[in-house]
Coordinates of C-alpha atoms in Angstrom, one line a residue:
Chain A
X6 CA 0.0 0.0 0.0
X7 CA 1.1 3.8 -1.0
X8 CA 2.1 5.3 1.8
X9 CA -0.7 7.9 1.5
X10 CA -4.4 8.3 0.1
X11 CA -5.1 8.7 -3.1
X12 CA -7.2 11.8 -1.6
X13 CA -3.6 13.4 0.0
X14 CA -1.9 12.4 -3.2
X15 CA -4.1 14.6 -5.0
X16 CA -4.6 17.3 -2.3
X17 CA -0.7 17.4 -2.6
X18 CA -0.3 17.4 -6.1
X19 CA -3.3 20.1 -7.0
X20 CA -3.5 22.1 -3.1
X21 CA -6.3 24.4 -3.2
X22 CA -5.7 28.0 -1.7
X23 CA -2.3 27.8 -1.8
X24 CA -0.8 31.6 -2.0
X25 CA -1.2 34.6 0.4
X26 CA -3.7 37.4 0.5
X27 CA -2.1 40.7 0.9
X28 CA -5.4 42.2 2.4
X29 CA -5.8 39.3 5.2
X30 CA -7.7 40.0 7.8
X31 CA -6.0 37.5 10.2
X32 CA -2.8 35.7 10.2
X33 CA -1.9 32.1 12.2
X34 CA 1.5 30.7 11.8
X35 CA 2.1 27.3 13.6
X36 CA 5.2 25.2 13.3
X37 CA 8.8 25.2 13.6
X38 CA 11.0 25.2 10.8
X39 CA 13.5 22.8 13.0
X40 CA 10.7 20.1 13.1
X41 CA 10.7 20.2 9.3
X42 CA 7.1 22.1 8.8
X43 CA 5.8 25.4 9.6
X44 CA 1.7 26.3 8.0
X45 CA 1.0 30.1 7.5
X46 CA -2.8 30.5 6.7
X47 CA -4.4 34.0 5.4
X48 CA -7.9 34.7 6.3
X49 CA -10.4 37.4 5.0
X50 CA -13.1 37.8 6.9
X51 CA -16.6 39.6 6.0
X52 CA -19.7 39.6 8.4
X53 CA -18.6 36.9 10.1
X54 CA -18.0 34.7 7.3
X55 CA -15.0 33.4 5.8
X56 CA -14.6 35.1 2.4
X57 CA -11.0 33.5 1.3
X58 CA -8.3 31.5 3.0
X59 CA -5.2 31.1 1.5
X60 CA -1.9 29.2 3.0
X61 CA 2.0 28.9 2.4
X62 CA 3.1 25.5 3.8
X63 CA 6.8 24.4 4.7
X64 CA 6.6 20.6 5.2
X65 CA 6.1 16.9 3.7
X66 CA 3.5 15.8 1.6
X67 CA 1.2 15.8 4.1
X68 CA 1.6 18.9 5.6
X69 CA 0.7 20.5 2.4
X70 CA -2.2 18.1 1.8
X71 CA -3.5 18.6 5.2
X72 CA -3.3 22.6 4.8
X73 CA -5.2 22.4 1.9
X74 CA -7.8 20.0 3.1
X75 CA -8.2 22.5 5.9
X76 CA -8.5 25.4 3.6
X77 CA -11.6 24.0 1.5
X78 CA -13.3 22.9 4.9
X79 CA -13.5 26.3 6.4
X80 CA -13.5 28.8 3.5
X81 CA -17.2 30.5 2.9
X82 CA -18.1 29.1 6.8
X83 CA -18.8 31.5 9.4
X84 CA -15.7 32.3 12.2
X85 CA -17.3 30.0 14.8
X86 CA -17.9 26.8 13.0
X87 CA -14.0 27.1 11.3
X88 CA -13.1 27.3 15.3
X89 CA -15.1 23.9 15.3
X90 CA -12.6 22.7 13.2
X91 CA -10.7 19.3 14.6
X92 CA -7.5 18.0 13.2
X93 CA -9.8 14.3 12.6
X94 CA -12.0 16.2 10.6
X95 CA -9.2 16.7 8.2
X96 CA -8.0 13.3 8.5
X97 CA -11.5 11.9 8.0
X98 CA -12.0 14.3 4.8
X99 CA -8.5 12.9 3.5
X100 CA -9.3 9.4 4.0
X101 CA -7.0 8.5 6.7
X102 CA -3.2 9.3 7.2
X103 CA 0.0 7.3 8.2
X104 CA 0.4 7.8 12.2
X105 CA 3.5 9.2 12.5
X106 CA 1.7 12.3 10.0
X107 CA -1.2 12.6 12.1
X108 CA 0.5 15.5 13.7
X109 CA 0.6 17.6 10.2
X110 CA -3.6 17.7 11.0
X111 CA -2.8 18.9 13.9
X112 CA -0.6 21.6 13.2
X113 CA -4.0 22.4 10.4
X114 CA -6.1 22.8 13.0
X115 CA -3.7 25.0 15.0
X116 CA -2.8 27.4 12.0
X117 CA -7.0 28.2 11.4
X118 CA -7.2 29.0 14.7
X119 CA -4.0 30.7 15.4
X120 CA -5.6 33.2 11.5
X121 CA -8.7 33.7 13.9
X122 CA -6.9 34.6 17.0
X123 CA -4.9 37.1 15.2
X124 CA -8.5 38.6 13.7
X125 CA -10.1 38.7 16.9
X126 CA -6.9 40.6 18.2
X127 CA -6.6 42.9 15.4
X128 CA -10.3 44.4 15.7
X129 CA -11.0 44.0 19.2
X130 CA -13.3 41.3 19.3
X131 CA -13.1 39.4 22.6
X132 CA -13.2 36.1 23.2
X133 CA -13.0 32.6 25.2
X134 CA -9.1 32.3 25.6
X135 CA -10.2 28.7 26.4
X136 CA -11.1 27.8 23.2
X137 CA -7.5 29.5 22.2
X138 CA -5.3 26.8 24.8
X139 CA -3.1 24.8 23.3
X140 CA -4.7 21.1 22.8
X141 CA -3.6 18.3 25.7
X142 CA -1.9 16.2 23.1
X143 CA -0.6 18.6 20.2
X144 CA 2.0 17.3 18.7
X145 CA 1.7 14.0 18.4
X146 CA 5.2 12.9 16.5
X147 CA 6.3 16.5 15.9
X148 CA 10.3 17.1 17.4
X149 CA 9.4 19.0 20.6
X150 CA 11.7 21.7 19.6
Chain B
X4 CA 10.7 9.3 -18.4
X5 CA 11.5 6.9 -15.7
X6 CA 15.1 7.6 -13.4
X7 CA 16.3 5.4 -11.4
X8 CA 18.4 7.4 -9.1
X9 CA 18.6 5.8 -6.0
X10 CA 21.3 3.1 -6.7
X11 CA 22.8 4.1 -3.1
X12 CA 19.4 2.6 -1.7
X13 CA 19.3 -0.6 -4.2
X14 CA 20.4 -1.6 -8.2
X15 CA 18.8 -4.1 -10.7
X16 CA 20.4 -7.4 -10.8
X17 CA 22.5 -7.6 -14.0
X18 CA 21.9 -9.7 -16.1
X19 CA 25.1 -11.7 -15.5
X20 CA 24.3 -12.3 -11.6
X21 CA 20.8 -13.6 -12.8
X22 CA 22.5 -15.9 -15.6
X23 CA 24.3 -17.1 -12.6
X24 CA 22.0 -18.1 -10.3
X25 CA 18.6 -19.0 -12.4
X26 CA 20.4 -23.1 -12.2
X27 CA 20.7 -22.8 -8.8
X28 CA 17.4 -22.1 -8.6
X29 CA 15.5 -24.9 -11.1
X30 CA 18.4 -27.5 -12.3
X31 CA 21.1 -27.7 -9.0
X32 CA 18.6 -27.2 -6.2
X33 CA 20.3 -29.7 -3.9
X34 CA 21.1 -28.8 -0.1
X35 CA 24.8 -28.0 0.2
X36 CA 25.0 -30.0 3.0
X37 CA 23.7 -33.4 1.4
X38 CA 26.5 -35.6 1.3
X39 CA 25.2 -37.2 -2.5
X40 CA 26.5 -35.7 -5.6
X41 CA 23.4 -33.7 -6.0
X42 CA 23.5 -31.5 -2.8
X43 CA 28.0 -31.0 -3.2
X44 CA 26.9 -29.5 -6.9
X45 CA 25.8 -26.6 -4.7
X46 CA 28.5 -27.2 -3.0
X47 CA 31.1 -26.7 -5.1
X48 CA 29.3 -23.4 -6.3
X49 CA 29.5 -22.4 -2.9
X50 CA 33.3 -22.5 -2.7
X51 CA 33.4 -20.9 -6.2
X52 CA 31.9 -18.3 -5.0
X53 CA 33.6 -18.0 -2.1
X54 CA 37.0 -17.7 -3.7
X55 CA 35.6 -15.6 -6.6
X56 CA 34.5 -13.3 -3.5
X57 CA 37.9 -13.9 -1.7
X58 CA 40.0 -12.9 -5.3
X59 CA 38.4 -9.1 -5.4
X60 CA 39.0 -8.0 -1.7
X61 CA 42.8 -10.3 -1.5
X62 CA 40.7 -12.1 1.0
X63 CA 41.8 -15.8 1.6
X64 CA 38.4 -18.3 0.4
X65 CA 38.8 -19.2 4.5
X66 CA 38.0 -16.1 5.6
X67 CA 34.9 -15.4 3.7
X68 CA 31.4 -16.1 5.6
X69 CA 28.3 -15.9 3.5
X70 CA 25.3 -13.9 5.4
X71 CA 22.1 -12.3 4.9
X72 CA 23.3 -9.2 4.0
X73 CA 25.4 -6.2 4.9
X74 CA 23.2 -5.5 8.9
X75 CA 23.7 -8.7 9.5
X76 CA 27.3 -9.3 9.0
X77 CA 27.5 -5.6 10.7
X78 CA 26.1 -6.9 13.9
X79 CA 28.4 -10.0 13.9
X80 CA 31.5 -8.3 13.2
X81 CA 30.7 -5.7 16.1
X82 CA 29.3 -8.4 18.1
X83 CA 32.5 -10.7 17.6
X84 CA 35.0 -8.3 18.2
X85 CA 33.1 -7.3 21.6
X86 CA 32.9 -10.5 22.6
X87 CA 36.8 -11.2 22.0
X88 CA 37.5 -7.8 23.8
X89 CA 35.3 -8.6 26.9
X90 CA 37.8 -12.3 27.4
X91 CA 40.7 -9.6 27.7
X92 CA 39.2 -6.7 30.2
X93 CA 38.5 -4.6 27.0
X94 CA 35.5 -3.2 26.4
X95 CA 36.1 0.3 24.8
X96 CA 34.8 0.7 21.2
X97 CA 35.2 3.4 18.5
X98 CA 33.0 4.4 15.8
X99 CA 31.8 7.5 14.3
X100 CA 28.7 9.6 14.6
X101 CA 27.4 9.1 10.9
X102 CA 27.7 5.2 10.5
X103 CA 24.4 2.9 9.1
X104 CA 22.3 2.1 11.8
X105 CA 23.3 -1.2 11.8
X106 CA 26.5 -0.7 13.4
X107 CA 25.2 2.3 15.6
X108 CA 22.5 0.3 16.9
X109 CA 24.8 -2.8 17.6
X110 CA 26.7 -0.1 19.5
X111 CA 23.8 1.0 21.8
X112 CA 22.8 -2.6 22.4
X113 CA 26.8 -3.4 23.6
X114 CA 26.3 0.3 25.5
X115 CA 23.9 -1.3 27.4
X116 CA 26.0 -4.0 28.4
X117 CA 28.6 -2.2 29.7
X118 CA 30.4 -1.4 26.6
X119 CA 32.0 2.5 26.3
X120 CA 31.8 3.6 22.9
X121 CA 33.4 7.0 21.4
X122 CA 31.8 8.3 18.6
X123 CA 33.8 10.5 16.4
X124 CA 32.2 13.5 14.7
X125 CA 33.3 13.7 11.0
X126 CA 35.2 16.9 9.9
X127 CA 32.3 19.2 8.2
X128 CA 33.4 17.6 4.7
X129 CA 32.6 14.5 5.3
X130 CA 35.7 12.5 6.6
X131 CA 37.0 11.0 9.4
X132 CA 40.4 12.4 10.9
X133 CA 42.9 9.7 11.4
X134 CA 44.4 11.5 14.1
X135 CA 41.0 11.6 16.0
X136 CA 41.0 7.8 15.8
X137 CA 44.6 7.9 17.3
X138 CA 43.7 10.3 19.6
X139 CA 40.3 8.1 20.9
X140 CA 42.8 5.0 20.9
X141 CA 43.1 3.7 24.9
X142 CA 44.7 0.4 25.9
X143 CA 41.4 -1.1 26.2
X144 CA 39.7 -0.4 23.1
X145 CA 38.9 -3.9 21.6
X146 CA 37.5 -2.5 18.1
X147 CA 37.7 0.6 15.8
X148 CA 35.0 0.3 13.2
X149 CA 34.2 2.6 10.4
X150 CA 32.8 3.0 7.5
X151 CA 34.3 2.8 4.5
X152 CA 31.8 5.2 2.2
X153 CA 29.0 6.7 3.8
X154 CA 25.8 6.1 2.5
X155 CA 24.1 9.3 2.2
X156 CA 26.9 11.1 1.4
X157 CA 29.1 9.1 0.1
X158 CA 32.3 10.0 1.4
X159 CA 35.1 7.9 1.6
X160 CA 37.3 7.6 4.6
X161 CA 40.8 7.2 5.1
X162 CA 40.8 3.3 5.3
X163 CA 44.3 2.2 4.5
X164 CA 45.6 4.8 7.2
X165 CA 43.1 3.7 9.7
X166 CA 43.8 0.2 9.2
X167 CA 47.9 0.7 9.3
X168 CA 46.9 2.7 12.9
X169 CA 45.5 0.1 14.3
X170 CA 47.3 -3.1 12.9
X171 CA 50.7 -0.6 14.6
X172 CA 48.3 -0.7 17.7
X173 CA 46.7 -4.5 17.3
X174 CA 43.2 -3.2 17.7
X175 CA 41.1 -4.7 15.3
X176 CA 39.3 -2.7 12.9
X177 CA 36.1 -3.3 11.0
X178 CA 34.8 -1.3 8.2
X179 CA 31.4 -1.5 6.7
X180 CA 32.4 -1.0 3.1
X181 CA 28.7 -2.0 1.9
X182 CA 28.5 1.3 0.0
X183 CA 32.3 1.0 -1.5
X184 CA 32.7 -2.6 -3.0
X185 CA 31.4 -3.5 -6.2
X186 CA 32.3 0.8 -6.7
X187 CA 35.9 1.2 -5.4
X188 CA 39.1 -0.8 -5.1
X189 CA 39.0 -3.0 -1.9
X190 CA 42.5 -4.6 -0.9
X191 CA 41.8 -6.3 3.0
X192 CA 45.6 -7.0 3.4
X193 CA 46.8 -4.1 1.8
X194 CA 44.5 -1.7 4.0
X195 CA 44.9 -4.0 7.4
X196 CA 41.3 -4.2 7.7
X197 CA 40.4 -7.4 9.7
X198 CA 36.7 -7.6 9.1
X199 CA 34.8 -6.3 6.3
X200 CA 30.4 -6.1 5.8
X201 CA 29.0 -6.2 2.2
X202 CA 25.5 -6.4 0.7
X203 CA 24.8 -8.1 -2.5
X204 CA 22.1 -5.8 -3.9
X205 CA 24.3 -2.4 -3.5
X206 CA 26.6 -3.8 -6.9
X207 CA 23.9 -5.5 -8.7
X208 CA 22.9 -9.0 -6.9
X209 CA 19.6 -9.8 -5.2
X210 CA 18.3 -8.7 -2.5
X211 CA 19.2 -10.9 1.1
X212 CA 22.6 -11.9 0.4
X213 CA 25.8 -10.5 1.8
X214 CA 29.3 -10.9 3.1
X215 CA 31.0 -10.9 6.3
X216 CA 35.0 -10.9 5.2
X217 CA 37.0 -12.2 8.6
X218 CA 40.7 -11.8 8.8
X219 CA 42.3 -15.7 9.7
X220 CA 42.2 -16.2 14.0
X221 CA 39.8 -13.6 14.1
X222 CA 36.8 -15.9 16.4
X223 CA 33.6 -15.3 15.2
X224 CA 30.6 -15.0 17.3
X225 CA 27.4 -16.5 16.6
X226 CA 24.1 -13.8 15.5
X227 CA 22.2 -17.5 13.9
X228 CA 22.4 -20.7 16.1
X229 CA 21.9 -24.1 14.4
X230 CA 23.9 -25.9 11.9
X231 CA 27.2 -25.8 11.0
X232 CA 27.1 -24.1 7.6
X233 CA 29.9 -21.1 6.8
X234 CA 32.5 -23.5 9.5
X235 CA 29.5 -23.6 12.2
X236 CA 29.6 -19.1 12.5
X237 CA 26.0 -18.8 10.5
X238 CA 23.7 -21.5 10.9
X239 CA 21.2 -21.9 8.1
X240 CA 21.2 -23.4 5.1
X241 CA 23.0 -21.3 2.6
X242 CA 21.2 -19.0 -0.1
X243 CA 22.8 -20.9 -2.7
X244 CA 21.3 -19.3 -5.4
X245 CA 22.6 -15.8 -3.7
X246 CA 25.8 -16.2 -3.1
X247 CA 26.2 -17.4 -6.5
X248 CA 24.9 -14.4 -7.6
X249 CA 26.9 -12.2 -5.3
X250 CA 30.1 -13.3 -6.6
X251 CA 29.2 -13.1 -10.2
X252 CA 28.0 -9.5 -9.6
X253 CA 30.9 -8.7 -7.1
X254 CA 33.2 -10.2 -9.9
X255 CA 31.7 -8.1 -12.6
X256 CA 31.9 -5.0 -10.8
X257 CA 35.3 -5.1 -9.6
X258 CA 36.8 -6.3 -13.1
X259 CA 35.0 -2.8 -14.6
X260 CA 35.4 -0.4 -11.4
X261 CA 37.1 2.0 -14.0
X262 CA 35.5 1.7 -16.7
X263 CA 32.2 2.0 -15.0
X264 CA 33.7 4.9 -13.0
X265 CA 34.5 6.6 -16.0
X266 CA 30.8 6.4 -17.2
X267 CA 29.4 8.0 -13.9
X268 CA 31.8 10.5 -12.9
X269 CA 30.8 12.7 -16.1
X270 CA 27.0 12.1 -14.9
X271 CA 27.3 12.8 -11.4
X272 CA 29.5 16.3 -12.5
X273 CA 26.8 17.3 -14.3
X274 CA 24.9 17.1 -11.5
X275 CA 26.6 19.0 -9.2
X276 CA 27.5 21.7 -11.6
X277 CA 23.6 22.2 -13.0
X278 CA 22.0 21.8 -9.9
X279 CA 24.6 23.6 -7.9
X280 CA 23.3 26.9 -9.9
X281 CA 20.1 26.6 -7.4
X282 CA 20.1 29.7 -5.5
X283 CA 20.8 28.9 -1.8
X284 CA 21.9 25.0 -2.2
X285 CA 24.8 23.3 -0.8
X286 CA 26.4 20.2 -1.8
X287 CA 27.0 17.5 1.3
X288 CA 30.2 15.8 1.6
X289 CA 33.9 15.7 0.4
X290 CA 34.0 15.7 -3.8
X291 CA 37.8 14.7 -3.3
X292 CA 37.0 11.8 -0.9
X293 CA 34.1 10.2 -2.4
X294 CA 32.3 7.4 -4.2
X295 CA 31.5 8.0 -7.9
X296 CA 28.0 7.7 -7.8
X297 CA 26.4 9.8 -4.6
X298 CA 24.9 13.2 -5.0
X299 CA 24.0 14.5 -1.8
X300 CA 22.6 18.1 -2.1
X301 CA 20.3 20.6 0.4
X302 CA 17.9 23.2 -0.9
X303 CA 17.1 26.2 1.7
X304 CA 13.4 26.6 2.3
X305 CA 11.9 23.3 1.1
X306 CA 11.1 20.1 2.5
X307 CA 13.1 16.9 1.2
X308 CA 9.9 14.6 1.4
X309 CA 7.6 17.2 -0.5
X310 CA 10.6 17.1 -3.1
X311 CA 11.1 13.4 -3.6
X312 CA 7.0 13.2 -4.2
X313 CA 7.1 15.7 -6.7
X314 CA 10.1 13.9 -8.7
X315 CA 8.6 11.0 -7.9
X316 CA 5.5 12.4 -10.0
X317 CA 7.9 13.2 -13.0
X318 CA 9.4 9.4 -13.2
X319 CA 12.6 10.4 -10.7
X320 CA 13.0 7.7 -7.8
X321 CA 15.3 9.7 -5.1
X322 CA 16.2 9.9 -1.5
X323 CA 16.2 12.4 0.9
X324 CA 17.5 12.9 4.8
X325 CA 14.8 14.7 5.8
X326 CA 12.8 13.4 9.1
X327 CA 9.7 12.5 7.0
X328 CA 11.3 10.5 4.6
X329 CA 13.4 8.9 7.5
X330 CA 10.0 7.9 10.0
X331 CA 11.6 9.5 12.7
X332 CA 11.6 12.6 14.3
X333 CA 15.1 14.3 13.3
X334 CA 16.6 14.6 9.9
X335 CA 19.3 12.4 9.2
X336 CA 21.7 11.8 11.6
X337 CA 24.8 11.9 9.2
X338 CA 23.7 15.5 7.9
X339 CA 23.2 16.9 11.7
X340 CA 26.4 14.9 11.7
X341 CA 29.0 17.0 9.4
X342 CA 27.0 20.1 11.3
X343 CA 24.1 20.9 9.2
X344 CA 21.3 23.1 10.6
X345 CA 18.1 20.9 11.0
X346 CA 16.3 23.3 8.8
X347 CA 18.6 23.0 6.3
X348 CA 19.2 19.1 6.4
X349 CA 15.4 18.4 6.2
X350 CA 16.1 20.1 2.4
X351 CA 18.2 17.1 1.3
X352 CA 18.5 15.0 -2.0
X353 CA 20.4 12.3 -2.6
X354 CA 20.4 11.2 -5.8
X355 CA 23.0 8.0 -6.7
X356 CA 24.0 7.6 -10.2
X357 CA 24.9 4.0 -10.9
X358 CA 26.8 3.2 -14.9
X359 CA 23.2 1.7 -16.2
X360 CA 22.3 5.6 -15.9
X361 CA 22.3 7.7 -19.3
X362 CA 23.1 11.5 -20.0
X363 CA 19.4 11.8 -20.9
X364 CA 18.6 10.8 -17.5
X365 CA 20.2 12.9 -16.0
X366 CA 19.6 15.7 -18.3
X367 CA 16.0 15.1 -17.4
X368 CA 17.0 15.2 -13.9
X369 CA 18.8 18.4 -14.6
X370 CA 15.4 19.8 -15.8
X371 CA 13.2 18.8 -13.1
X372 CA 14.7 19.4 -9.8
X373 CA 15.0 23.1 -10.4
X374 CA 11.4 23.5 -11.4
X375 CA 10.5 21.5 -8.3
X376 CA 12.3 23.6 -5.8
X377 CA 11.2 27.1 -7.4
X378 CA 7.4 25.9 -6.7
X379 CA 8.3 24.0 -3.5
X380 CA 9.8 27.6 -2.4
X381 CA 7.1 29.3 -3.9
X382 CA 4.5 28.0 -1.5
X383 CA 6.7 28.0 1.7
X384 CA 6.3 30.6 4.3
X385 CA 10.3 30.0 5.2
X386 CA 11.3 30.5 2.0
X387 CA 9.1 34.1 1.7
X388 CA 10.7 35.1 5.2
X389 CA 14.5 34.2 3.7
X390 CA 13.5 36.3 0.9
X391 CA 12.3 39.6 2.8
X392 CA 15.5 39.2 4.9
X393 CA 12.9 38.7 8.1
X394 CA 15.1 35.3 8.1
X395 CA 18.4 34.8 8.0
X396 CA 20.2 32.5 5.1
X397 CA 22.0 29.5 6.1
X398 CA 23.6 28.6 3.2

């Protein structure tokens, strides 16, 4: 068996999003370039809704496939349901991935909500820091640096 | 177009190997052991093979003991010489930082046991300094082994001086030369090595088949129990078919080391001078001290698993140290070795060119890789901060 999905294969080879938007609304950069992969995702943000979402990805196969994946499930949805977003979902939506990848989801999850973070800051909304912690388990397989 | 470019990792078996051993395989199938005519035709290919083996390193037929491949024949030479050490109070061993895991992890295992190991760091190019083995040297060091031609990079160390060192300081000395024969010139008398690991499927054999060369006196310890095949020091019965193929490829490679050297090296120069013209690369490892065939190069701001998928996509079979590509957490331990950054080292290639390569090949190479980096760069958020100066280059 290929080491990844047909559905990462092709998330990989044609990433949706991929680029940056100059007018972003909100920023989120996760990852450390040590560990191999660091996700930068651009929002734009318009009532409430997500208008665009763009990303520049330093990483494996996955990481890019992963950042993608995340990209389509959150862009035209409204702030609080892309905060809903889970690193399964992404899995799930990519048909599965190899264990020792599973933490390139996570890092997807993290970058969406690190973009919103950095909108709520930038206009003054407040929020639930407790729906900003960092997960229990985040890194699963990532380098600890 | 399909590349094969990952000969460092496995090659095809020629088609003089397979000649070889196809008889062995329908016609001569006997058990070498079998004392009726039928089972000592297997035999006698045995001990052909064993001196054809023997003839390319100046190895005495004796001294020659088939095995599974080069990790095995790793452990047992490492595992021997610790045991031989241990009867005499010595229990020091040294290695180096950027050896296969099949010696390092022999080491931790013999760590565990009691066993002090010095590894040496390689100088940045690649190569093991002679006087650092000298200098590591203590009065109860009961092995030196290192390799011969590392396998990502493909540098070659100083064997011969090694060798003389410790023969002038009867330690013995092992070298994993799984990467060098079949490639390079391999004299075991000449270069006082007293144990040697080779793996049939780096120069052209099958898979599963390798040597363990053992200098005469030198007591082997057991990795197999059972019977009393290779003089009772690896129980099994013998890959017959293997071996015969081994030698035949071993045979063939060493009569046309330079002629087949003189097909690569234009290849691999190539190579390093196209891709070289990447902005922000850096070529790994020694070009003075180093196998024909190995190309070991980083690209700042990419990610070497992305990379191999993408040439992978464009017919281009490759390697790369990054962590992803390895299954573990940390780039390659021979990069972080000769003092790479980690960000840099998870931007590796390593492409090895082997003489069934063509110019077209690696033209097409020549025409891919670039491409691949600019959009692998393109998308990465490191690569956009090196570019606004917000990040520092490395190389």
């Amino acid at each position: 068996m290929a080491l990844y999905s047909d559905k990462v294969m092709e998330h990989f080879r044609n990433p949706r999003n991929v680029g940056k938007l100059d007018d972003a609304d909100g920023i989120g950069e996760v990852g450390n370039a040590k560990c191999g992969d660091i996700m930068r995702m651009y929002i734009k943000v318009d009532d409430g809704i997500i208008t665009d979402v763009k990303f520049n990805t330093f990483g494996c196969g996955s990481a890019i496939a992963t950042s993608s994946m995340a990209t389509e499930l959150i862009k035209g949805k409204p702030i609080e349901e892309a905060l809903e977003l889970s690193n399964k979902a992404v899995v799930e939506a990519l048909d599965g991935l190899p264990t020792h990848k599973i933490h390139c989801s996570v890092l997807a999850e993290e970058a969406v909500r690190a973009a919103v973070k950095d909108y709520y800051d930038k206009n003054g909304i407040a929020y639930d820091p407790e729906k900003f912690r960092e997960s229990e388990d985040p890194h699963e397989g990532s380098c600890g640096l | 177009m399909f590349v094969y470019a990952d000969n460092a990792a496995t090659t095809s078996v020629s088609r003089t190997a397979l000649d070889a051993m196809l008889p062995y395989l329908t016609d001569f199938y006997g058990n070498p052991s079998s004392l009726y005519a039928f089972g000592q035709k297997a035999a006698e290919a045995l001990q052909a093979s064993r001196e054809t083996v023997a003839a390319c390193i100046n190895a005495d037929p004796k001294e020659i003991y088939f095995t599974s491949g080069g990790s095995e024949a790793d452990n047992q030479a490492i595992v021997s010489a610790a045991r031989i050490g241990a009867r005499k109070g010595k229990k020091h061993i040294i290695s180096t930082q950027f050896e296969h895991h099949a010696v390092l992890h022999t080491l931790s295992k013999l760590e565990k046991e009691g066993y002090e190991v010095t590894l040496l760091d390689p100088h940045s190019d690649g190569v093991i300094l002679v006087e650092d083995v000298e200098n590591a040297l203590r009065d109860d060091t009961c092995l030196v082994t290192i390799m011969f031609a590392n396998n990502e990079i493909g540098t070659v160390q100083p064997i011969a001086e090694i060798g003389a060192l410790c023969r002038e300081r009867k330690v013995p000395f092992h070298t994993d030369a799984v990467q060098a024969a079949g490639h390079m010139p391999i004299d075991v008398q000449a270069m006082n090595i007293d144990m040697l690991s080779m793996s049939g499927h780096k120069f052209h054999a099958p898979k599963g088949v390798g040597v363990l060369y053992a200098k005469k006196g030198t007591v082997l310890t057991n990795i197999i129990e059972g019977g009393a095949q290779e003089r009772g020091k690896r129980a099994g019965t013998e890959n017959v078919a293997g071996i015969v193929a081994l030698a035949a490829a071993l045979k063939e490679s060493c009569d046309h080391i330079e002629e087949n050297t003189g097909k690569i090296i234009p290849m691999r120069d190539k190579l390093f001078a196209e891709l070289s013209k990447i902005p922000h690369s850096i070529i790994n490892g020694s070009l003075e001290h180093h196998v024909p065939g190995t190309v070991n190069m980083c690209f700042e701001g990419i990610e070497g698993e992305s990379l191999l998928l993408m040439l992978d996509d464009q017919g281009i079979c490759a390697s790369s140290g990054s962590a992803c590509t390895s299954g573990s957490l940390d780039p390659s331990h021979v990069l972080l070795s000769i003092g790479l950054p980690h960000e840099v080292a998870h931007g590796s290639l390593r492409l090895s060119i082997g003489e069934y390569n063509t110019m077209e090949e690696i033209d097409h190479i020549i025409e891919v890789v670039p491409k691949v980096v600019s959009y692998l760069r393109s998308i990465s958020p490191v690569w956009d901060e090196l570019e606004k100066g917000e990040l520092k280059h490395l190389i």
